[in-house]
mmCIF file of N, CA and C in Angstrom:
data_model
loop_
_atom_site.group_PDB
_atom_site.id
_atom_site.type_symbol
_atom_site.label_atom_id
_atom_site.label_comp_id
_atom_site.label_asym_id
_atom_site.label_seq_id
_atom_site.Cartn_x
_atom_site.Cartn_y
_atom_site.Cartn_z
ATOM 1 N N MET A 558 14.352 16.842 17.031
ATOM 2 C CA MET A 558 15.523 16.704 17.967
ATOM 3 C C MET A 558 15.876 14.947 17.703
ATOM 4 N N ALA A 559 17.127 14.168 18.019
ATOM 5 C CA ALA A 559 17.110 12.950 18.511
ATOM 6 C C ALA A 559 17.023 12.934 19.849
ATOM 7 N N HIS A 560 16.132 12.012 19.896
ATOM 8 C CA HIS A 560 15.563 11.496 20.991
ATOM 9 C C HIS A 560 15.311 9.925 21.364
ATOM 10 N N ARG A 561 15.078 9.186 22.449
ATOM 11 C CA ARG A 561 14.307 7.926 22.410
ATOM 12 C C ARG A 561 13.115 7.542 23.251
ATOM 13 N N SER A 562 12.420 6.510 22.704
ATOM 14 C CA SER A 562 11.212 6.524 23.615
ATOM 15 C C SER A 562 10.607 5.317 23.225
ATOM 16 N N ARG A 563 9.692 4.474 24.382
ATOM 17 C CA ARG A 563 8.910 3.476 23.857
ATOM 18 C C ARG A 563 7.882 3.540 24.746
ATOM 19 N N LEU A 564 7.461 2.433 24.933
ATOM 20 C CA LEU A 564 6.262 2.140 25.942
ATOM 21 C C LEU A 564 6.268 1.807 26.970
ATOM 22 N N ALA A 565 6.191 2.680 27.956
ATOM 23 C CA ALA A 565 6.595 2.391 29.777
ATOM 24 C C ALA A 565 5.425 1.583 30.155
ATOM 25 N N GLY A 566 3.997 1.805 29.814
ATOM 26 C CA GLY A 566 2.977 1.104 30.640
ATOM 27 C C GLY A 566 2.211 1.479 30.539
ATOM 28 N N PHE A 567 1.211 1.185 31.636
ATOM 29 C CA PHE A 567 -0.183 0.864 31.413
ATOM 30 C C PHE A 567 -0.732 1.528 32.995
ATOM 31 N N ILE A 568 -1.632 2.872 32.309
ATOM 32 C CA ILE A 568 -2.327 3.305 33.907
ATOM 33 C C ILE A 568 -3.890 3.424 34.164
ATOM 34 N N ILE A 569 -4.154 2.637 35.026
ATOM 35 C CA ILE A 569 -5.393 2.557 35.227
ATOM 36 C C ILE A 569 -5.700 3.579 35.857
ATOM 37 N N ASP A 570 -6.884 4.247 35.652
ATOM 38 C CA ASP A 570 -7.417 5.417 36.116
ATOM 39 C C ASP A 570 -8.711 4.962 36.619
ATOM 40 N N CYS A 571 -8.775 5.217 38.197
ATOM 41 C CA CYS A 571 -9.989 4.770 39.229
ATOM 42 C C CYS A 571 -10.156 5.900 39.803
ATOM 43 N N HIS A 572 -11.900 6.281 39.097
ATOM 44 C CA HIS A 572 -12.653 7.467 39.725
ATOM 45 C C HIS A 572 -13.139 7.041 41.110
ATOM 46 N N THR A 573 -13.703 5.769 41.016
ATOM 47 C CA THR A 573 -14.499 5.609 42.331
ATOM 48 C C THR A 573 -14.118 5.150 43.669
ATOM 49 N N THR A 574 -12.969 4.320 43.380
ATOM 50 C CA THR A 574 -12.282 3.864 44.527
ATOM 51 C C THR A 574 -10.824 4.380 45.050
ATOM 52 N N SER A 575 -10.249 4.036 45.977
ATOM 53 C CA SER A 575 -9.449 4.193 46.733
ATOM 54 C C SER A 575 -8.503 3.160 45.414
ATOM 55 N N ALA A 576 -7.112 3.975 45.400
ATOM 56 C CA ALA A 576 -5.980 3.305 44.772
ATOM 57 C C ALA A 576 -5.630 1.561 45.243
ATOM 58 N N ASP A 577 -5.887 1.626 46.720
ATOM 59 C CA ASP A 577 -5.534 0.002 47.249
ATOM 60 C C ASP A 577 -6.417 -0.735 46.509
ATOM 61 N N GLU A 578 -8.040 -0.532 46.608
ATOM 62 C CA GLU A 578 -8.914 -1.161 46.708
ATOM 63 C C GLU A 578 -8.940 -1.227 45.079
ATOM 64 N N ALA A 579 -8.978 -0.233 44.181
ATOM 65 C CA ALA A 579 -8.460 -0.819 42.682
ATOM 66 C C ALA A 579 -7.694 -1.614 42.354
ATOM 67 N N ALA A 580 -6.281 -1.595 43.292
ATOM 68 C CA ALA A 580 -5.246 -2.397 42.879
ATOM 69 C C ALA A 580 -5.648 -3.759 43.236
ATOM 70 N N ALA A 581 -6.190 -3.984 44.530
ATOM 71 C CA ALA A 581 -6.562 -5.388 44.868
ATOM 72 C C ALA A 581 -7.400 -6.236 43.644
ATOM 73 N N PHE A 582 -8.454 -5.413 43.260
ATOM 74 C CA PHE A 582 -9.017 -5.821 41.934
ATOM 75 C C PHE A 582 -8.134 -6.342 40.958
ATOM 76 N N TRP A 583 -7.445 -5.568 40.642
ATOM 77 C CA TRP A 583 -6.402 -5.550 39.074
ATOM 78 C C TRP A 583 -5.485 -6.346 39.345
ATOM 79 N N SER A 584 -4.793 -6.810 40.773
ATOM 80 C CA SER A 584 -4.188 -7.514 41.166
ATOM 81 C C SER A 584 -4.379 -8.811 40.823
ATOM 82 N N ALA A 585 -5.815 -9.519 41.165
ATOM 83 C CA ALA A 585 -6.221 -10.847 41.338
ATOM 84 C C ALA A 585 -6.631 -10.777 39.741
ATOM 85 N N ALA A 586 -7.055 -9.804 38.973
ATOM 86 C CA ALA A 586 -7.390 -10.014 37.956
ATOM 87 C C ALA A 586 -6.390 -10.670 36.613
ATOM 88 N N LEU A 587 -5.316 -9.333 37.040
ATOM 89 C CA LEU A 587 -3.936 -9.672 35.891
ATOM 90 C C LEU A 587 -2.817 -10.654 36.408
ATOM 91 N N GLY A 588 -3.172 -11.060 37.789
ATOM 92 C CA GLY A 588 -2.216 -12.004 38.506
ATOM 93 C C GLY A 588 -0.870 -11.247 38.850
ATOM 94 N N TYR A 589 -0.944 -9.807 38.599
ATOM 95 C CA TYR A 589 0.301 -9.103 39.280
ATOM 96 C C TYR A 589 0.016 -8.674 40.944
ATOM 97 N N ARG A 590 1.265 -8.501 41.587
ATOM 98 C CA ARG A 590 1.372 -8.305 43.133
ATOM 99 C C ARG A 590 1.121 -6.746 43.311
ATOM 100 N N ALA A 591 0.109 -5.997 43.884
ATOM 101 C CA ALA A 591 0.020 -5.124 44.208
ATOM 102 C C ALA A 591 0.980 -4.440 45.524
ATOM 103 N N GLN A 592 1.389 -3.488 45.192
ATOM 104 C CA GLN A 592 2.053 -2.745 46.255
ATOM 105 C C GLN A 592 1.147 -1.775 47.170
ATOM 106 N N PRO A 593 1.479 -1.522 48.038
ATOM 107 C CA PRO A 593 0.586 -0.919 48.723
ATOM 108 C C PRO A 593 0.611 0.615 48.075
ATOM 109 N N ALA A 594 -0.749 1.342 48.420
ATOM 110 C CA ALA A 594 -0.648 2.707 48.134
ATOM 111 C C ALA A 594 0.048 3.579 48.411
ATOM 112 N N TYR A 595 0.213 4.812 47.452
ATOM 113 C CA TYR A 595 1.189 5.755 47.952
ATOM 114 C C TYR A 595 0.630 6.971 47.450
ATOM 115 N N SER A 596 1.108 8.236 47.834
ATOM 116 C CA SER A 596 0.742 9.747 47.623
ATOM 117 C C SER A 596 2.070 10.427 47.275
ATOM 118 N N GLU A 597 2.038 10.774 46.084
ATOM 119 C CA GLU A 597 2.931 11.783 45.689
ATOM 120 C C GLU A 597 2.278 13.135 44.560
ATOM 121 N N GLU A 598 2.655 14.143 45.425
ATOM 122 C CA GLU A 598 2.381 15.477 44.788
ATOM 123 C C GLU A 598 0.501 15.679 44.760
ATOM 124 N N GLY A 599 0.275 15.139 45.865
ATOM 125 C CA GLY A 599 -1.435 15.409 45.780
ATOM 126 C C GLY A 599 -2.103 14.107 45.202
ATOM 127 N N ALA A 600 -1.525 13.150 44.343
ATOM 128 C CA ALA A 600 -1.865 12.035 43.525
ATOM 129 C C ALA A 600 -1.993 10.742 44.730
ATOM 130 N N GLU A 601 -2.522 9.490 44.121
ATOM 131 C CA GLU A 601 -2.467 8.094 44.966
ATOM 132 C C GLU A 601 -2.586 7.393 44.261
ATOM 133 N N TYR A 602 -1.301 6.786 44.054
ATOM 134 C CA TYR A 602 -1.083 5.585 43.325
ATOM 135 C C TYR A 602 -0.902 4.234 43.798
ATOM 136 N N ALA A 603 -0.972 2.928 43.406
ATOM 137 C CA ALA A 603 -0.423 1.684 43.880
ATOM 138 C C ALA A 603 0.199 1.129 42.656
ATOM 139 N N ASP A 604 1.269 0.364 42.694
ATOM 140 C CA ASP A 604 1.795 -0.342 41.789
ATOM 141 C C ASP A 604 1.413 -1.624 41.509
ATOM 142 N N LEU A 605 1.771 -2.295 40.364
ATOM 143 C CA LEU A 605 1.226 -3.818 39.993
ATOM 144 C C LEU A 605 2.394 -4.426 39.594
ATOM 145 N N VAL A 606 2.906 -5.373 40.370
ATOM 146 C CA VAL A 606 4.349 -5.452 40.258
ATOM 147 C C VAL A 606 4.153 -6.964 39.459
ATOM 148 N N GLY A 607 4.919 -7.081 38.088
ATOM 149 C CA GLY A 607 5.384 -8.472 37.456
ATOM 150 C C GLY A 607 4.869 -8.267 36.161
ATOM 151 N N ALA A 608 4.722 -7.098 35.400
ATOM 152 C CA ALA A 608 4.223 -7.138 34.283
ATOM 153 C C ALA A 608 5.211 -7.602 33.056
ATOM 154 N N PRO A 609 5.177 -8.057 31.965
ATOM 155 C CA PRO A 609 5.931 -8.648 31.113
ATOM 156 C C PRO A 609 6.435 -7.433 30.539
ATOM 157 N N ALA A 610 7.894 -7.746 30.055
ATOM 158 C CA ALA A 610 8.817 -6.510 29.090
ATOM 159 C C ALA A 610 9.083 -5.484 30.061
ATOM 160 N N GLY A 611 9.341 -5.617 31.653
ATOM 161 C CA GLY A 611 9.495 -4.292 32.636
ATOM 162 C C GLY A 611 8.435 -3.909 32.630
ATOM 163 N N LEU A 612 7.155 -3.713 31.623
ATOM 164 C CA LEU A 612 5.997 -2.626 32.035
ATOM 165 C C LEU A 612 5.833 -1.860 33.164
ATOM 166 N N ASN A 613 5.674 -0.775 33.710
ATOM 167 C CA ASN A 613 4.696 -0.326 34.419
ATOM 168 C C ASN A 613 3.436 -0.547 34.494
ATOM 169 N N VAL A 614 2.788 -1.300 35.403
ATOM 170 C CA VAL A 614 1.258 -1.017 35.554
ATOM 171 C C VAL A 614 1.008 -0.662 36.967
ATOM 172 N N GLU A 615 0.097 0.424 36.697
ATOM 173 C CA GLU A 615 -0.172 1.030 38.453
ATOM 174 C C GLU A 615 -1.870 1.502 38.061
ATOM 175 N N VAL A 616 -2.349 1.283 39.577
ATOM 176 C CA VAL A 616 -3.617 2.239 39.443
ATOM 177 C C VAL A 616 -3.098 3.686 39.990
ATOM 178 N N GLN A 617 -4.217 4.548 39.612
ATOM 179 C CA GLN A 617 -4.046 5.600 40.080
ATOM 180 C C GLN A 617 -5.976 5.903 40.276
ATOM 181 N N ARG A 618 -5.686 6.816 41.446
ATOM 182 C CA ARG A 618 -6.956 7.503 41.875
ATOM 183 C C ARG A 618 -6.801 8.714 41.071
ATOM 184 N N VAL A 619 -8.180 9.035 40.356
ATOM 185 C CA VAL A 619 -8.349 9.851 39.950
ATOM 186 C C VAL A 619 -9.577 11.221 39.704
ATOM 187 N N GLU A 620 -9.778 12.765 39.460
ATOM 188 C CA GLU A 620 -11.249 12.916 39.600
ATOM 189 C C GLU A 620 -12.052 12.764 38.218
ATOM 190 N N HIS A 621 -11.277 12.489 37.200
ATOM 191 C CA HIS A 621 -11.940 12.175 35.808
ATOM 192 C C HIS A 621 -12.568 10.866 35.631
ATOM 193 N N ALA A 622 -13.378 10.438 34.439
ATOM 194 C CA ALA A 622 -14.296 9.092 34.446
ATOM 195 C C ALA A 622 -13.177 8.155 34.648
ATOM 196 N N SER A 623 -13.023 7.354 35.043
ATOM 197 C CA SER A 623 -12.195 5.975 35.310
ATOM 198 C C SER A 623 -12.125 5.490 33.465
ATOM 199 N N ARG A 624 -10.816 4.949 33.198
ATOM 200 C CA ARG A 624 -10.220 4.926 31.791
ATOM 201 C C ARG A 624 -8.956 3.775 32.063
ATOM 202 N N VAL A 625 -8.575 3.478 31.095
ATOM 203 C CA VAL A 625 -7.241 2.921 30.960
ATOM 204 C C VAL A 625 -6.157 3.698 30.058
ATOM 205 N N HIS A 626 -5.137 4.446 30.585
ATOM 206 C CA HIS A 626 -4.700 5.160 29.430
ATOM 207 C C HIS A 626 -2.841 4.498 28.949
ATOM 208 N N LEU A 627 -2.365 4.424 28.339
ATOM 209 C CA LEU A 627 -0.801 4.280 28.115
ATOM 210 C C LEU A 627 -0.286 5.276 28.656
ATOM 211 N N ASP A 628 1.446 5.480 29.131
ATOM 212 C CA ASP A 628 2.376 5.862 28.904
ATOM 213 C C ASP A 628 3.760 5.522 28.029
ATOM 214 N N ILE A 629 3.908 6.552 27.587
ATOM 215 C CA ILE A 629 5.300 6.533 26.605
ATOM 216 C C ILE A 629 6.292 7.256 27.519
ATOM 217 N N GLU A 630 7.271 6.634 27.547
ATOM 218 C CA GLU A 630 8.262 7.268 28.449
ATOM 219 C C GLU A 630 9.638 7.229 27.113
ATOM 220 N N SER A 631 10.369 8.798 27.635
ATOM 221 C CA SER A 631 11.029 9.275 26.383
ATOM 222 C C SER A 631 12.294 10.051 27.155
ATOM 223 N N ASP A 632 13.774 10.187 27.025
ATOM 224 C CA ASP A 632 14.693 10.700 27.411
ATOM 225 C C ASP A 632 14.614 12.201 27.004
ATOM 226 N N ASP A 633 13.598 12.655 26.049
ATOM 227 C CA ASP A 633 13.114 14.145 25.788
ATOM 228 C C ASP A 633 11.710 14.766 25.545
ATOM 229 N N ILE A 634 11.037 14.375 26.528
ATOM 230 C CA ILE A 634 9.716 14.283 26.342
ATOM 231 C C ILE A 634 9.028 15.611 25.489
ATOM 232 N N ASP A 635 9.718 16.365 25.405
ATOM 233 C CA ASP A 635 9.056 17.624 24.356
ATOM 234 C C ASP A 635 9.657 17.204 23.080
ATOM 235 N N ALA A 636 10.829 16.711 22.923
ATOM 236 C CA ALA A 636 10.943 16.571 21.640
ATOM 237 C C ALA A 636 9.846 15.206 20.805
ATOM 238 N N GLU A 637 9.684 14.398 22.143
ATOM 239 C CA GLU A 637 8.558 13.365 21.844
ATOM 240 C C GLU A 637 7.290 13.833 21.327
ATOM 241 N N ALA A 638 6.862 14.963 22.393
ATOM 242 C CA ALA A 638 5.643 15.445 22.034
ATOM 243 C C ALA A 638 5.666 15.993 20.773
ATOM 244 N N ALA A 639 6.567 16.541 20.519
ATOM 245 C CA ALA A 639 6.355 17.642 19.314
ATOM 246 C C ALA A 639 6.242 16.510 17.754
ATOM 247 N N ARG A 640 7.296 15.232 18.168
ATOM 248 C CA ARG A 640 7.253 14.387 17.144
ATOM 249 C C ARG A 640 6.007 13.757 16.983
ATOM 250 N N LEU A 641 4.938 13.517 18.038
ATOM 251 C CA LEU A 641 3.501 12.767 18.169
ATOM 252 C C LEU A 641 2.908 14.131 17.718
ATOM 253 N N GLU A 642 3.241 15.487 17.925
ATOM 254 C CA GLU A 642 2.429 16.269 17.013
ATOM 255 C C GLU A 642 2.243 16.109 15.547
ATOM 256 N N ALA A 643 3.244 15.844 14.987
ATOM 257 C CA ALA A 643 3.652 16.174 13.748
ATOM 258 C C ALA A 643 2.816 14.673 13.194
ATOM 259 N N LEU A 644 2.321 13.781 13.688
ATOM 260 C CA LEU A 644 1.573 12.518 13.549
ATOM 261 C C LEU A 644 0.082 13.083 13.647
ATOM 262 N N GLY A 645 -0.134 13.875 14.364
ATOM 263 C CA GLY A 645 -1.526 14.163 14.153
ATOM 264 C C GLY A 645 -2.322 14.684 15.901
ATOM 265 N N ALA A 646 -1.129 14.317 16.569
ATOM 266 C CA ALA A 646 -1.416 14.118 17.939
ATOM 267 C C ALA A 646 -1.654 15.306 18.463
ATOM 268 N N ARG A 647 -2.347 15.872 19.790
ATOM 269 C CA ARG A 647 -1.994 17.490 19.914
ATOM 270 C C ARG A 647 -1.961 17.085 22.005
ATOM 271 N N ARG A 648 -1.298 18.323 22.599
ATOM 272 C CA ARG A 648 -1.141 18.497 23.755
ATOM 273 C C ARG A 648 -2.352 18.938 24.121
ATOM 274 N N ILE A 649 -2.620 18.169 25.413
ATOM 275 C CA ILE A 649 -3.558 18.981 26.105
ATOM 276 C C ILE A 649 -3.147 19.421 27.127
ATOM 277 N N GLY A 650 -1.881 19.116 28.170
ATOM 278 C CA GLY A 650 -1.325 20.208 28.867
ATOM 279 C C GLY A 650 -0.192 19.561 29.860
ATOM 280 N N PHE A 651 0.587 20.308 30.213
ATOM 281 C CA PHE A 651 1.812 19.907 31.065
ATOM 282 C C PHE A 651 1.066 19.635 32.382
ATOM 283 N N VAL A 652 1.265 18.097 33.354
ATOM 284 C CA VAL A 652 1.042 18.061 34.458
ATOM 285 C C VAL A 652 2.171 17.312 35.156
ATOM 286 N N LYS A 653 2.444 18.068 36.157
ATOM 287 C CA LYS A 653 3.658 17.745 37.241
ATOM 288 C C LYS A 653 4.936 17.777 36.579
ATOM 289 N N ARG A 654 4.814 16.775 35.796
ATOM 290 C CA ARG A 654 6.328 16.619 35.026
ATOM 291 C C ARG A 654 6.240 15.540 33.696
ATOM 292 N N TRP A 655 4.965 16.002 33.259
ATOM 293 C CA TRP A 655 4.697 15.169 31.966
ATOM 294 C C TRP A 655 3.884 15.788 31.295
ATOM 295 N N TRP A 656 3.688 15.358 29.549
ATOM 296 C CA TRP A 656 2.745 15.969 29.222
ATOM 297 C C TRP A 656 1.648 15.003 28.701
ATOM 298 N N VAL A 657 0.457 15.182 28.849
ATOM 299 C CA VAL A 657 -0.791 14.837 28.607
ATOM 300 C C VAL A 657 -0.750 15.105 27.343
ATOM 301 N N MET A 658 -1.210 13.833 26.404
ATOM 302 C CA MET A 658 -1.635 13.497 24.798
ATOM 303 C C MET A 658 -2.875 13.681 24.354
ATOM 304 N N GLU A 659 -3.157 13.956 23.334
ATOM 305 C CA GLU A 659 -4.395 13.133 22.543
ATOM 306 C C GLU A 659 -4.254 12.580 21.585
ATOM 307 N N ALA A 660 -3.979 11.339 21.139
ATOM 308 C CA ALA A 660 -4.165 11.082 19.934
ATOM 309 C C ALA A 660 -5.210 11.307 18.829
ATOM 310 N N PRO A 661 -4.916 11.417 17.539
ATOM 311 C CA PRO A 661 -5.708 11.721 16.335
ATOM 312 C C PRO A 661 -7.137 10.604 16.643
ATOM 313 N N THR A 662 -7.025 9.470 17.425
ATOM 314 C CA THR A 662 -8.452 8.702 18.083
ATOM 315 C C THR A 662 -9.387 9.315 18.611
ATOM 316 N N GLY A 663 -8.583 10.273 19.656
ATOM 317 C CA GLY A 663 -9.207 10.783 21.086
ATOM 318 C C GLY A 663 -8.755 10.095 22.297
ATOM 319 N N HIS A 664 -7.685 8.964 21.752
ATOM 320 C CA HIS A 664 -7.395 8.346 23.176
ATOM 321 C C HIS A 664 -6.498 9.265 23.748
ATOM 322 N N ARG A 665 -6.833 9.586 25.129
ATOM 323 C CA ARG A 665 -5.366 10.232 25.912
ATOM 324 C C ARG A 665 -4.569 9.265 26.409
ATOM 325 N N PHE A 666 -3.120 9.722 26.334
ATOM 326 C CA PHE A 666 -2.144 9.240 27.041
ATOM 327 C C PHE A 666 -0.798 10.244 27.179
ATOM 328 N N CYS A 667 0.085 9.956 28.173
ATOM 329 C CA CYS A 667 0.737 10.901 28.501
ATOM 330 C C CYS A 667 2.236 10.354 27.830
ATOM 331 N N ILE A 668 3.476 11.487 28.021
ATOM 332 C CA ILE A 668 4.691 11.504 27.815
ATOM 333 C C ILE A 668 5.648 11.245 29.312
ATOM 334 N N VAL A 669 6.210 10.475 29.587
ATOM 335 C CA VAL A 669 6.849 10.585 30.776
ATOM 336 C C VAL A 669 8.399 10.459 30.356
ATOM 337 N N ARG A 670 9.171 10.983 31.501
ATOM 338 C CA ARG A 670 10.453 10.734 31.696
ATOM 339 C C ARG A 670 10.491 9.459 31.593
ATOM 340 N N MET A 671 11.849 9.209 30.710
ATOM 341 C CA MET A 671 12.318 7.299 30.616
ATOM 342 C C MET A 671 12.987 7.194 32.392
ATOM 343 N N ARG A 672 12.515 5.860 32.674
ATOM 344 C CA ARG A 672 12.964 5.659 34.121
ATOM 345 C C ARG A 672 14.075 5.057 34.005
ATOM 346 N N ASP A 673 14.566 4.225 33.174
ATOM 347 C CA ASP A 673 16.250 3.551 33.055
ATOM 348 C C ASP A 673 16.307 3.336 31.566
ATOM 349 N N GLY A 674 17.224 3.696 30.872
ATOM 350 C CA GLY A 674 17.093 3.656 29.179
ATOM 351 C C GLY A 674 17.953 1.997 29.172
ATOM 352 N N GLN A 675 18.357 1.455 29.690
ATOM 353 C CA GLN A 675 18.631 0.241 29.981
ATOM 354 C C GLN A 675 17.956 -1.214 30.228
ATOM 355 N N GLU A 676 17.074 -0.793 31.056
ATOM 356 C CA GLU A 676 16.469 -1.686 31.552
ATOM 357 C C GLU A 676 14.904 -1.770 30.492
ATOM 358 N N GLY A 677 14.373 -2.826 30.227
ATOM 359 C CA GLY A 677 13.036 -3.159 30.102
ATOM 360 C C GLY A 677 13.302 -3.210 28.272
ATOM 361 N N ALA A 678 12.170 -3.325 27.568
ATOM 362 C CA ALA A 678 12.346 -3.495 26.049
ATOM 363 C C ALA A 678 13.321 -2.422 25.172
ATOM 364 N N PRO A 679 13.908 -2.511 24.713
ATOM 365 C CA PRO A 679 14.817 -1.848 23.884
ATOM 366 C C PRO A 679 14.079 -0.339 23.550
ATOM 367 N N ALA A 680 14.360 1.084 23.086
ATOM 368 C CA ALA A 680 13.761 1.730 23.131
ATOM 369 C C ALA A 680 14.182 2.333 21.613
ATOM 370 N N ASN A 681 13.094 2.952 20.981
ATOM 371 C CA ASN A 681 13.222 3.600 19.438
ATOM 372 C C ASN A 681 14.038 4.423 19.521
ATOM 373 N N HIS A 682 14.650 4.625 18.264
ATOM 374 C CA HIS A 682 15.866 6.218 18.406
ATOM 375 C C HIS A 682 15.172 6.601 17.316
ATOM 376 N N TRP A 683 14.938 8.157 17.602
ATOM 377 C CA TRP A 683 14.201 9.143 16.669
ATOM 378 C C TRP A 683 15.193 10.094 16.276
ATOM 379 N N ASP A 684 15.351 10.520 14.926
ATOM 380 C CA ASP A 684 16.434 11.790 14.504
ATOM 381 C C ASP A 684 15.742 12.576 14.062
#
């Protein structure tokens, strides 16, 4: 199915600290402004503002081991998941509003809904 997708940004998963504490470190390390943490659907997030090309960078409090993962945004997350499966990725599970995927290399990433198709880097068009 025809759809669009692009790199949305990077999520810094933190197991050992609160989102605010982690955001304070990553804000200073990256030179981005940390927004106060907020909760959504039982999870804790803190946005880091100022990344290039309109990329979303945020800290997320998690129960699994700390890691960094990327998000791919798409106007059709199911079509994007199917496209990436054809390339060798596998679906791990649907969480809240996004697909958690695993690349053939073992890296986890998410496919999320496109925030704004006109902002940020141009999206790829897939037929």
